[in-house]
């Protein structure tokens, strides 16, 4: 699910979702079969939706509120289009994809699309289908499928932190305490899922970089929750964990990026993560 060619400039200031964009489907361009065309359409829809989502996240000032709403609609349409392309396959076409060892790619695209649409039930349903055809799932796609429950937990924690709080002062204090416990629990389970996913793709630095940033996003949700609900911050153990993840992220970047690409990742991406956690003075350059 990640780009095989890593010579594209990482012009994005947030590559957390960027790495999912350049999907390379093995054998996709070696045949003109209708089922492969459907798969190509699904890939294109997913990639375009992800690019737009990156653009909206990275540059909130891309335009007026109306433009933002239009982009959000286009993003959702892109993910829905990816699902529709795969759902349009008939039985014979699915069998042909299985013969070409591409059915797992299709299921991974579909599961990721459901995740981005926030339809976690459908995402889990497709993940179960993928688990039933393990011989069709490439290692990097297996890593992403394993990560999906954790990615959902990260999203849920972010939504809890962002939600408004109403009521009397006593009621607000109770709500804050409950929400902070929920955020902590979600982040804990997310870390377990994402760690398992990382272990399954330990030889793939690009996927590893994506999953590490997903873990960092979980810790950022926990930090935001502590600050919003109690005025607190991460404890010593969490700070050590984040610092370790940042160094591992730098090592992952160094494992598949070179020259200007590596410089951009370090200057822009690493800078933003360090700033997010207030760790600007920390040296997290890969020691390998």
Tab-separated table of C-alpha atoms in Angstrom:
chain	number	residue	atom	x	y	z
A	1	UNK	CA	0.000	0.000	0.000
A	2	UNK	CA	3.019	2.294	0.090
A	3	UNK	CA	5.058	3.760	-2.753
A	4	UNK	CA	7.829	1.621	-4.165
A	5	UNK	CA	9.470	4.720	-5.638
A	6	UNK	CA	10.665	6.948	-2.862
A	7	UNK	CA	12.191	9.745	-4.935
A	8	UNK	CA	9.140	11.990	-4.684
A	9	UNK	CA	9.736	15.161	-2.665
A	10	UNK	CA	8.009	15.126	0.699
A	11	UNK	CA	6.658	18.595	0.198
A	12	UNK	CA	3.904	17.886	2.710
A	13	UNK	CA	4.488	19.116	6.242
A	14	UNK	CA	2.579	16.137	7.573
A	15	UNK	CA	3.462	12.816	6.012
A	16	UNK	CA	1.411	10.891	8.566
A	17	UNK	CA	-1.182	10.110	5.914
A	18	UNK	CA	0.979	10.962	2.903
A	19	UNK	CA	2.620	7.563	2.748
A	20	UNK	CA	-0.640	5.819	1.954
A	21	UNK	CA	-1.007	7.788	-1.286
A	22	UNK	CA	1.347	6.167	-3.762
A	23	UNK	CA	-0.225	2.750	-3.890
A	24	UNK	CA	1.695	0.394	-6.140
A	25	UNK	CA	-0.381	-2.583	-7.167
A	26	UNK	CA	1.843	-5.475	-8.152
A	27	UNK	CA	1.059	-6.520	-11.692
A	28	UNK	CA	-1.578	-3.835	-12.085
A	29	UNK	CA	-0.184	-2.394	-15.286
A	30	UNK	CA	0.770	-5.718	-16.816
A	31	UNK	CA	-2.723	-6.516	-18.010
A	32	UNK	CA	-5.725	-4.668	-19.364
A	33	UNK	CA	-8.352	-6.918	-17.829
A	34	UNK	CA	-11.577	-5.240	-16.728
A	35	UNK	CA	-11.115	-6.313	-13.126
A	36	UNK	CA	-7.667	-4.711	-13.022
A	37	UNK	CA	-9.156	-1.518	-14.449
A	38	UNK	CA	-11.670	-1.502	-11.594
A	39	UNK	CA	-8.810	-1.957	-9.156
A	40	UNK	CA	-6.901	0.881	-10.794
A	41	UNK	CA	-9.971	3.108	-10.494
A	42	UNK	CA	-10.236	2.224	-6.798
A	43	UNK	CA	-6.556	3.027	-6.288
A	44	UNK	CA	-6.911	6.362	-8.080
A	45	UNK	CA	-9.982	7.344	-6.057
A	46	UNK	CA	-8.289	6.474	-2.773
A	47	UNK	CA	-5.089	8.293	-3.692
A	48	UNK	CA	-6.876	11.448	-4.813
A	49	UNK	CA	-9.050	11.523	-1.699
A	50	UNK	CA	-5.974	11.108	0.505
A	51	UNK	CA	-4.124	13.879	-1.324
A	52	UNK	CA	-7.026	16.239	-0.802
A	53	UNK	CA	-7.285	15.229	2.839
A	54	UNK	CA	-3.596	15.950	3.312
A	55	UNK	CA	-3.995	19.319	1.643
A	56	UNK	CA	-6.917	20.223	3.885
A	57	UNK	CA	-5.086	19.126	7.036
A	58	UNK	CA	-1.783	20.737	6.171
A	59	UNK	CA	-3.154	24.008	4.839
A	60	UNK	CA	-6.471	24.806	6.543
A	61	UNK	CA	-6.335	28.197	4.866
A	62	UNK	CA	-6.631	26.688	1.380
A	63	UNK	CA	-9.677	28.831	0.921
A	64	UNK	CA	-12.939	29.931	2.424
A	65	UNK	CA	-15.131	27.808	4.619
A	66	UNK	CA	-17.190	26.971	1.535
A	67	UNK	CA	-14.093	25.685	-0.258
A	68	UNK	CA	-13.244	23.563	2.774
A	69	UNK	CA	-16.705	22.033	2.796
A	70	UNK	CA	-16.462	21.323	-0.927
A	71	UNK	CA	-13.103	19.620	-0.406
A	72	UNK	CA	-14.498	17.521	2.427
A	73	UNK	CA	-17.356	16.440	0.164
A	74	UNK	CA	-14.886	15.552	-2.587
A	75	UNK	CA	-12.750	13.610	-0.126
A	76	UNK	CA	-15.687	11.523	1.034
A	77	UNK	CA	-16.737	10.968	-2.564
A	78	UNK	CA	-13.239	9.726	-3.353
A	79	UNK	CA	-13.247	7.125	-0.615
A	80	UNK	CA	-16.791	6.111	-1.494
A	81	UNK	CA	-15.733	5.837	-5.144
A	82	UNK	CA	-12.894	3.483	-4.210
A	83	UNK	CA	-15.375	1.225	-2.435
A	84	UNK	CA	-17.848	1.405	-5.325
A	85	UNK	CA	-15.166	0.389	-7.846
A	86	UNK	CA	-14.383	-2.742	-5.872
A	87	UNK	CA	-18.043	-3.530	-5.195
A	88	UNK	CA	-18.733	-3.376	-8.934
A	89	UNK	CA	-16.607	-6.483	-9.505
A	90	UNK	CA	-18.538	-9.622	-10.369
A	91	UNK	CA	-17.709	-13.131	-9.223
A	92	UNK	CA	-15.557	-14.038	-12.235
A	93	UNK	CA	-13.597	-10.800	-11.951
A	94	UNK	CA	-12.934	-11.420	-8.273
A	95	UNK	CA	-11.663	-14.908	-9.115
A	96	UNK	CA	-9.339	-13.425	-11.723
A	97	UNK	CA	-7.969	-10.974	-9.169
A	98	UNK	CA	-7.397	-13.872	-6.793
A	99	UNK	CA	-5.535	-15.725	-9.546
A	100	UNK	CA	-3.277	-12.678	-9.951
A	101	UNK	CA	-2.834	-12.385	-6.154
A	102	UNK	CA	-4.511	-8.960	-6.193
A	103	UNK	CA	-7.695	-9.614	-4.234
A	104	UNK	CA	-5.947	-8.793	-0.981
A	105	UNK	CA	-4.931	-5.405	-2.382
A	106	UNK	CA	-8.572	-4.722	-3.264
A	107	UNK	CA	-9.741	-5.626	0.247
A	108	UNK	CA	-7.050	-3.452	1.811
A	109	UNK	CA	-8.107	-0.458	-0.297
A	110	UNK	CA	-11.714	-1.073	0.684
A	111	UNK	CA	-10.961	-1.409	4.400
A	112	UNK	CA	-8.856	1.763	4.432
A	113	UNK	CA	-11.602	3.646	2.595
A	114	UNK	CA	-14.203	2.587	5.149
A	115	UNK	CA	-11.833	3.676	7.917
A	116	UNK	CA	-11.415	7.136	6.402
A	117	UNK	CA	-15.197	7.408	6.023
A	118	UNK	CA	-15.578	6.595	9.720
A	119	UNK	CA	-17.582	3.432	9.044
A	120	UNK	CA	-15.716	1.215	11.492
A	121	UNK	CA	-18.254	-1.622	11.356
A	122	UNK	CA	-17.807	-1.994	7.598
A	123	UNK	CA	-14.048	-1.625	8.014
A	124	UNK	CA	-14.000	-4.527	10.465
A	125	UNK	CA	-16.228	-6.602	8.191
A	126	UNK	CA	-13.822	-6.177	5.272
A	127	UNK	CA	-10.836	-6.861	7.525
A	128	UNK	CA	-12.403	-10.203	8.469
A	129	UNK	CA	-12.800	-11.008	4.771
A	130	UNK	CA	-9.133	-10.175	4.223
A	131	UNK	CA	-8.131	-12.418	7.129
A	132	UNK	CA	-9.906	-15.292	5.404
A	133	UNK	CA	-7.633	-14.997	2.340
A	134	UNK	CA	-4.272	-14.516	4.046
A	135	UNK	CA	-2.415	-15.868	1.007
A	136	UNK	CA	-3.718	-12.848	-0.919
A	137	UNK	CA	-2.387	-10.253	1.539
A	138	UNK	CA	1.080	-8.840	1.030
A	139	UNK	CA	3.114	-8.136	4.199
A	140	UNK	CA	2.807	-4.353	3.979
A	141	UNK	CA	-0.965	-4.584	3.486
A	142	UNK	CA	-1.192	-7.045	6.364
A	143	UNK	CA	0.553	-4.487	8.542
A	144	UNK	CA	-1.983	-1.822	7.636
A	145	UNK	CA	-4.907	-4.163	8.256
A	146	UNK	CA	-3.469	-5.052	11.659
A	147	UNK	CA	-3.105	-1.331	12.387
A	148	UNK	CA	-6.674	-0.365	11.516
A	149	UNK	CA	-8.191	-1.046	14.976
A	150	UNK	CA	-5.471	1.108	16.523
A	151	UNK	CA	-5.956	3.836	13.941
A	152	UNK	CA	-9.661	3.881	14.810
A	153	UNK	CA	-8.814	4.237	18.507
A	154	UNK	CA	-6.571	7.204	17.698
A	155	UNK	CA	-9.417	8.828	15.758
A	156	UNK	CA	-11.874	8.183	18.579
A	157	UNK	CA	-9.528	9.710	21.154
A	158	UNK	CA	-9.119	12.805	18.986
A	159	UNK	CA	-12.897	13.153	18.650
A	160	UNK	CA	-13.381	12.933	22.422
A	161	UNK	CA	-10.814	15.660	23.048
A	162	UNK	CA	-12.377	17.905	20.401
A	163	UNK	CA	-15.959	17.521	21.633
A	164	UNK	CA	-17.600	20.391	23.479
A	165	UNK	CA	-18.507	20.264	27.167
A	166	UNK	CA	-21.747	21.650	28.588
A	167	UNK	CA	-23.398	21.703	31.988
A	168	UNK	CA	-22.771	23.073	35.452
A	169	UNK	CA	-19.230	23.309	36.790
A	170	UNK	CA	-19.668	20.095	38.768
A	171	UNK	CA	-21.067	18.336	35.717
A	172	UNK	CA	-18.202	19.610	33.580
A	173	UNK	CA	-15.626	18.327	36.056
A	174	UNK	CA	-17.234	14.894	35.996
A	175	UNK	CA	-17.403	14.882	32.194
A	176	UNK	CA	-13.767	15.923	31.919
A	177	UNK	CA	-12.642	13.159	34.268
A	178	UNK	CA	-14.642	10.551	32.347
A	179	UNK	CA	-13.391	11.747	28.996
A	180	UNK	CA	-9.772	11.788	30.106
A	181	UNK	CA	-10.065	8.181	31.262
A	182	UNK	CA	-11.619	7.255	27.922
A	183	UNK	CA	-8.807	8.967	26.016
A	184	UNK	CA	-6.163	7.221	28.108
A	185	UNK	CA	-7.830	3.851	27.546
A	186	UNK	CA	-8.165	4.394	23.801
A	187	UNK	CA	-4.541	5.465	23.455
A	188	UNK	CA	-3.364	2.440	25.454
A	189	UNK	CA	-5.235	-0.022	23.230
A	190	UNK	CA	-4.142	1.888	20.125
A	191	UNK	CA	-0.492	1.510	21.124
A	192	UNK	CA	-0.929	-2.249	21.527
A	193	UNK	CA	-2.511	-2.612	18.085
A	194	UNK	CA	-0.022	-0.335	16.344
A	195	UNK	CA	2.922	-2.068	18.007
A	196	UNK	CA	1.693	-5.428	16.700
A	197	UNK	CA	1.351	-3.912	13.240
A	198	UNK	CA	4.879	-2.474	13.427
A	199	UNK	CA	6.298	-5.844	14.419
A	200	UNK	CA	4.729	-7.406	11.331
A	201	UNK	CA	6.396	-4.910	8.949
A	202	UNK	CA	9.729	-4.433	10.703
A	203	UNK	CA	11.595	-4.761	7.399
A	204	UNK	CA	9.604	-2.026	5.652
A	205	UNK	CA	10.807	1.432	6.811
A	206	UNK	CA	8.112	3.344	4.877
A	207	UNK	CA	5.252	1.484	6.532
A	208	UNK	CA	7.110	1.673	9.841
A	209	UNK	CA	7.369	5.470	9.514
A	210	UNK	CA	3.629	5.696	8.928
A	211	UNK	CA	2.802	3.535	11.939
A	212	UNK	CA	5.221	5.390	14.210
A	213	UNK	CA	3.515	8.652	13.314
A	214	UNK	CA	0.171	7.042	14.081
A	215	UNK	CA	1.516	6.200	17.542
A	216	UNK	CA	2.773	9.751	17.963
A	217	UNK	CA	-0.703	11.000	17.001
A	218	UNK	CA	-2.113	8.842	19.805
A	219	UNK	CA	0.252	10.352	22.357
A	220	UNK	CA	-0.614	13.821	21.043
A	221	UNK	CA	-4.289	13.091	21.691
A	222	UNK	CA	-3.392	12.055	25.232
A	223	UNK	CA	-1.391	15.247	25.723
A	224	UNK	CA	-4.252	17.368	24.367
A	225	UNK	CA	-6.687	15.556	26.654
A	226	UNK	CA	-4.532	16.144	29.719
A	227	UNK	CA	-4.139	19.814	28.889
A	228	UNK	CA	-7.834	20.341	28.168
A	229	UNK	CA	-9.342	18.287	30.977
A	230	UNK	CA	-6.877	18.812	33.835
A	231	UNK	CA	-4.342	21.389	32.713
A	232	UNK	CA	-1.733	18.644	32.991
A	233	UNK	CA	0.832	17.137	30.661
A	234	UNK	CA	2.433	13.798	29.785
A	235	UNK	CA	4.275	11.989	32.557
A	236	UNK	CA	7.966	11.076	32.468
A	237	UNK	CA	7.350	7.602	31.023
A	238	UNK	CA	5.192	8.972	28.209
A	239	UNK	CA	7.787	11.626	27.350
A	240	UNK	CA	10.455	8.920	27.189
A	241	UNK	CA	8.196	6.845	24.931
A	242	UNK	CA	7.573	9.801	22.619
A	243	UNK	CA	11.292	10.633	22.501
A	244	UNK	CA	12.048	7.032	21.586
A	245	UNK	CA	9.417	7.040	18.865
A	246	UNK	CA	10.841	10.242	17.397
A	247	UNK	CA	14.284	8.683	17.157
A	248	UNK	CA	12.802	5.544	15.607
A	249	UNK	CA	10.924	7.729	13.121
A	250	UNK	CA	14.158	9.435	12.108
A	251	UNK	CA	15.758	6.016	11.642
A	252	UNK	CA	12.805	4.893	9.530
A	253	UNK	CA	13.100	7.977	7.318
A	254	UNK	CA	16.832	7.314	6.932
A	255	UNK	CA	16.003	3.757	5.900
A	256	UNK	CA	14.323	4.682	2.639
A	257	UNK	CA	14.797	8.411	1.980
A	258	UNK	CA	17.941	10.031	0.663
A	259	UNK	CA	19.316	13.470	-0.115
A	260	UNK	CA	16.804	16.297	-0.213
A	261	UNK	CA	13.911	13.978	0.634
A	262	UNK	CA	15.525	13.023	3.922
A	263	UNK	CA	16.338	16.669	4.641
A	264	UNK	CA	12.707	17.677	4.056
A	265	UNK	CA	11.439	14.875	6.304
A	266	UNK	CA	13.811	15.896	9.074
A	267	UNK	CA	13.333	19.641	8.768
A	268	UNK	CA	9.570	19.676	8.296
A	269	UNK	CA	8.077	16.467	9.675
A	270	UNK	CA	10.420	15.862	12.603
A	271	UNK	CA	10.272	19.563	13.479
A	272	UNK	CA	6.481	19.533	13.661
A	273	UNK	CA	6.360	16.459	15.881
A	274	UNK	CA	9.016	17.834	18.235
A	275	UNK	CA	7.175	21.141	18.442
A	276	UNK	CA	3.862	19.363	19.086
A	277	UNK	CA	5.323	17.741	22.204
A	278	UNK	CA	7.478	20.651	23.322
A	279	UNK	CA	10.675	18.695	22.665
A	280	UNK	CA	12.518	21.185	20.479
A	281	UNK	CA	15.681	20.843	22.543
A	282	UNK	CA	15.800	17.052	22.206
A	283	UNK	CA	18.293	15.369	19.899
A	284	UNK	CA	16.347	12.593	18.190
A	285	UNK	CA	18.560	12.019	15.159
A	286	UNK	CA	18.971	8.342	14.343
A	287	UNK	CA	21.986	6.897	16.119
A	288	UNK	CA	22.426	3.967	13.713
